[in-house]
Short mmCIF file of C-alpha atoms in Angstrom, two decimals:
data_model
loop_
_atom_site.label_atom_id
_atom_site.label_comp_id
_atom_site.label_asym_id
_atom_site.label_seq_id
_atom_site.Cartn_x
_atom_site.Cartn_y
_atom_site.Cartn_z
CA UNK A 1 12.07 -15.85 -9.14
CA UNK A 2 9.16 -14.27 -11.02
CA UNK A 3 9.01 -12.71 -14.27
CA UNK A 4 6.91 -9.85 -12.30
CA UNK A 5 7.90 -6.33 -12.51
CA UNK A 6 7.55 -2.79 -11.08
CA UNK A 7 4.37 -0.97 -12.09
CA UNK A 8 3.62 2.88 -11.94
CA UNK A 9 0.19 3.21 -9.97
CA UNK A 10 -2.44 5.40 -11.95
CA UNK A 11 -5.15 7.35 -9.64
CA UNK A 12 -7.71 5.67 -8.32
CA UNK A 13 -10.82 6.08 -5.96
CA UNK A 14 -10.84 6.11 -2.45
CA UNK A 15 -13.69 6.50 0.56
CA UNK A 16 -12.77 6.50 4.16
CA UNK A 17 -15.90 5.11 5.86
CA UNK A 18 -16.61 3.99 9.51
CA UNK A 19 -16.15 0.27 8.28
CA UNK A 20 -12.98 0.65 6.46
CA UNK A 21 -11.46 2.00 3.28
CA UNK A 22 -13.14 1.63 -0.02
CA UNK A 23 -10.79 1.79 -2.94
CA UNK A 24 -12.06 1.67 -6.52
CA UNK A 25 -9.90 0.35 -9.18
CA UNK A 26 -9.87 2.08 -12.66
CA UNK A 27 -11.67 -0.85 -14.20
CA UNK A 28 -14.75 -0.23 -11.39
CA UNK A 29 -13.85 -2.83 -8.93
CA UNK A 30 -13.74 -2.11 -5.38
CA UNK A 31 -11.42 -3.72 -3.00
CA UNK A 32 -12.76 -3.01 1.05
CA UNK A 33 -10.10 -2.77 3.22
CA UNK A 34 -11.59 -3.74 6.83
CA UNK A 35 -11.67 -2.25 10.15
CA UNK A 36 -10.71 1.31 10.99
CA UNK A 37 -6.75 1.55 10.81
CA UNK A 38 -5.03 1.50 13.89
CA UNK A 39 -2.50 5.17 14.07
CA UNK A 40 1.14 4.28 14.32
CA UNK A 41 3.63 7.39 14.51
CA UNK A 42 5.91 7.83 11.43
CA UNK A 43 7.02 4.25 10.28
CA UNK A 44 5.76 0.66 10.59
CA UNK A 45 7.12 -2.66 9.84
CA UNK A 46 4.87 -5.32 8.59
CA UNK A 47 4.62 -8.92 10.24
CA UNK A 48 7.02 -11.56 7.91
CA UNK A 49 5.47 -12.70 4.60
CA UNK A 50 2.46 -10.87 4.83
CA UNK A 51 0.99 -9.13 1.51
CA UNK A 52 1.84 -5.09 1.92
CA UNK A 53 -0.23 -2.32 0.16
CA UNK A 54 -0.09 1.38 0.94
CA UNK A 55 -2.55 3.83 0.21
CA UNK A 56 -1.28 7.41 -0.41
CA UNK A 57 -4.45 9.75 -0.45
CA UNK A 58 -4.57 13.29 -2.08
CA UNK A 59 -5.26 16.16 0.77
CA UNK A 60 -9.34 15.79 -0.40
CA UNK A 61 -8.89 11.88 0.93
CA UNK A 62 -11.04 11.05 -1.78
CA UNK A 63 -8.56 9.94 -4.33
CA UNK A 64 -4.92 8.14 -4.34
CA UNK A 65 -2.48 5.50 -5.48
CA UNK A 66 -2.12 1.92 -4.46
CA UNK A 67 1.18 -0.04 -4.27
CA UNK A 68 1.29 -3.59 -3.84
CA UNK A 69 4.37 -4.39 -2.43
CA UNK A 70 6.74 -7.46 -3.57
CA UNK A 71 3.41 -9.17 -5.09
CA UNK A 72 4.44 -11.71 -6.89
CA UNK A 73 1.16 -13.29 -7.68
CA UNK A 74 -1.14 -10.79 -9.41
CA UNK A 75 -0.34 -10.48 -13.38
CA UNK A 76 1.51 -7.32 -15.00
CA UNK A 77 -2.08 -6.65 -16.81
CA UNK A 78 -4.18 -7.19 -13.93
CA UNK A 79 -1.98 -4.34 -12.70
CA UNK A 80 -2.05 -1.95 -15.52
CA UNK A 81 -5.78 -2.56 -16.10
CA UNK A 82 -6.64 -1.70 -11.87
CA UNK A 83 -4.70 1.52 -11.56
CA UNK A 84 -2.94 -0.44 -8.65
CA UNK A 85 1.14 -0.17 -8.32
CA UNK A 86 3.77 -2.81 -7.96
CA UNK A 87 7.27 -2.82 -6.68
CA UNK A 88 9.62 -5.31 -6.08
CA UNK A 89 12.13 -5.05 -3.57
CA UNK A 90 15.30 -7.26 -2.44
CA UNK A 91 16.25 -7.79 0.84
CA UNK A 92 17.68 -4.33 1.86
CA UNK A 93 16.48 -2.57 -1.17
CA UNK A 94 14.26 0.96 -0.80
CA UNK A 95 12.45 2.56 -2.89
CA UNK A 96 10.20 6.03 -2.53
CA UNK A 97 6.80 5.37 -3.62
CA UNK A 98 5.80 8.95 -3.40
CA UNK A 99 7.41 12.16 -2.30
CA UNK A 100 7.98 11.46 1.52
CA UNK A 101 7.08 7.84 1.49
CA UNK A 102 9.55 5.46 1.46
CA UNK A 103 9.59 1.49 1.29
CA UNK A 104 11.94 -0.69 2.70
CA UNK A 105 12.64 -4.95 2.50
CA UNK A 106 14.23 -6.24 5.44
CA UNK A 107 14.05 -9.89 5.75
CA UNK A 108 10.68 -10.30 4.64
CA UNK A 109 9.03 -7.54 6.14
CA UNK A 110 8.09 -4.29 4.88
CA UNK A 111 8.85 -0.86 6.38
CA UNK A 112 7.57 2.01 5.08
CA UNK A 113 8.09 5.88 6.84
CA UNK A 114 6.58 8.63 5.73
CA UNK A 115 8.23 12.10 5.92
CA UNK A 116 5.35 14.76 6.80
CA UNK A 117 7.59 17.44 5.65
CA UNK A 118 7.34 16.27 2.35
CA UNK A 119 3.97 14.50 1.87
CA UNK A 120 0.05 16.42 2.16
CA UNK A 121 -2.34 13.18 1.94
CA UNK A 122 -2.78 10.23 4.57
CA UNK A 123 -0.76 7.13 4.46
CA UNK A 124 -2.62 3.57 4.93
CA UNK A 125 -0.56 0.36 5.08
CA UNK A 126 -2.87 -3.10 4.68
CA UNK A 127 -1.08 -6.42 5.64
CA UNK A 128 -3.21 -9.50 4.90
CA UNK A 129 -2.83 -13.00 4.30
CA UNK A 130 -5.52 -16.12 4.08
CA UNK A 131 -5.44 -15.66 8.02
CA UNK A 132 -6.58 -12.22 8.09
CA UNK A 133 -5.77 -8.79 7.54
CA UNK A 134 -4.85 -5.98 9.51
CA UNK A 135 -4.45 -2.08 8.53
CA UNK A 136 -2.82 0.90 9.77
CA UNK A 137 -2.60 5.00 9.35
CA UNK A 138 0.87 6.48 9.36
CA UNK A 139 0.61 9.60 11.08
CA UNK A 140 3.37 12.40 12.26
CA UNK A 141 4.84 11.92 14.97
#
C-alpha cells in the first residue's frame, strides 16, 4: 500500500464552457476536463480502476473543490500546492466529501450520490484512464 493520505481540497477556479470544464489549480495550472458531461440522476458508479474526481461548484459555478479519489499516484505536495483533494477509501468505506455528497468504494469502483436537499452547487464526476476519459453531471432526480 501507499504512504498516500487524505487531503482537504482548498477552492479553486472553475469555467463551464461548451468544450468542457476548465479548472484552475491554486498554483495557476489548468486541468480541461473534455466533452460536455453527460446528466445522470442522483448517483453514479464509475467503470473498475478508473481515476475518479468530482467537482463540487459554488451556486455562481465559477468556483469549487476537487477530490481525487483513491489516487495513489500524485504526491501529498503536489496536492497541497494545487488546491486539489484526496481521499482514500477501502473497499466498502464512505466518506462525505461535502455536505450532500457522498463517496463510496465498492470493489474498485466509485459511487458517489449527491443529496439535493443538502447541497446548492453542481456535481461533476471525471473518470479517465490512458484510454480515455469520460465525465458526468449529477443532477436531482
Amino acid at each position: 500500500m501507499s504512504n498516500r493520505s487524505d487531503i482537504a481540497p482548498d477552492t479553486v477556479s472553475v469555467e463551464l464552457t461548451e468544450d468542457g470544464v476548465v479548472v484552475e489549480y491554486l498554483d495557476g495550472r489548468q486541468a480541461f476536463y473534455h466533452g460536455v458531461p453527460t446528466t445522470v440522476e442522483g448517483s453514479i458508479q464509475t467503470a473498475p480502476g478508473k481515476d475518479t474526481h468530482v467537482l463540487i461548484t459554488d451556486e455562481t459555478e465559477t468556483s469549487g473543490i476537487l477530490v481525487y479519489v483513491n489516487d495513489l499516484r500524485t504526491h501529498d505536495d503536489i496536492l497541497e500546492e494545487t488546491g486539489v483533494g484526496r481521499v482514500i477509501l477501502d473497499d466498502g468505506e464512505e466518506d462525505e466529501l461535502f455536505p450532500g455528497v457522498t463517496v463510496r468504494d465498492n470493489q474498485m469502483r466509485t459511487e458517489v450520490e449527491v443529496d439535493y436537499d443538502v447541497t446548492n452547487g453542481r456535481v461533476f464526476v471525471f473518470e479517465e484512464d490512458e484510454l480515455g476519459e469520460r465525465s458526468f453531471e449529477i443532477v436531482e432526480a
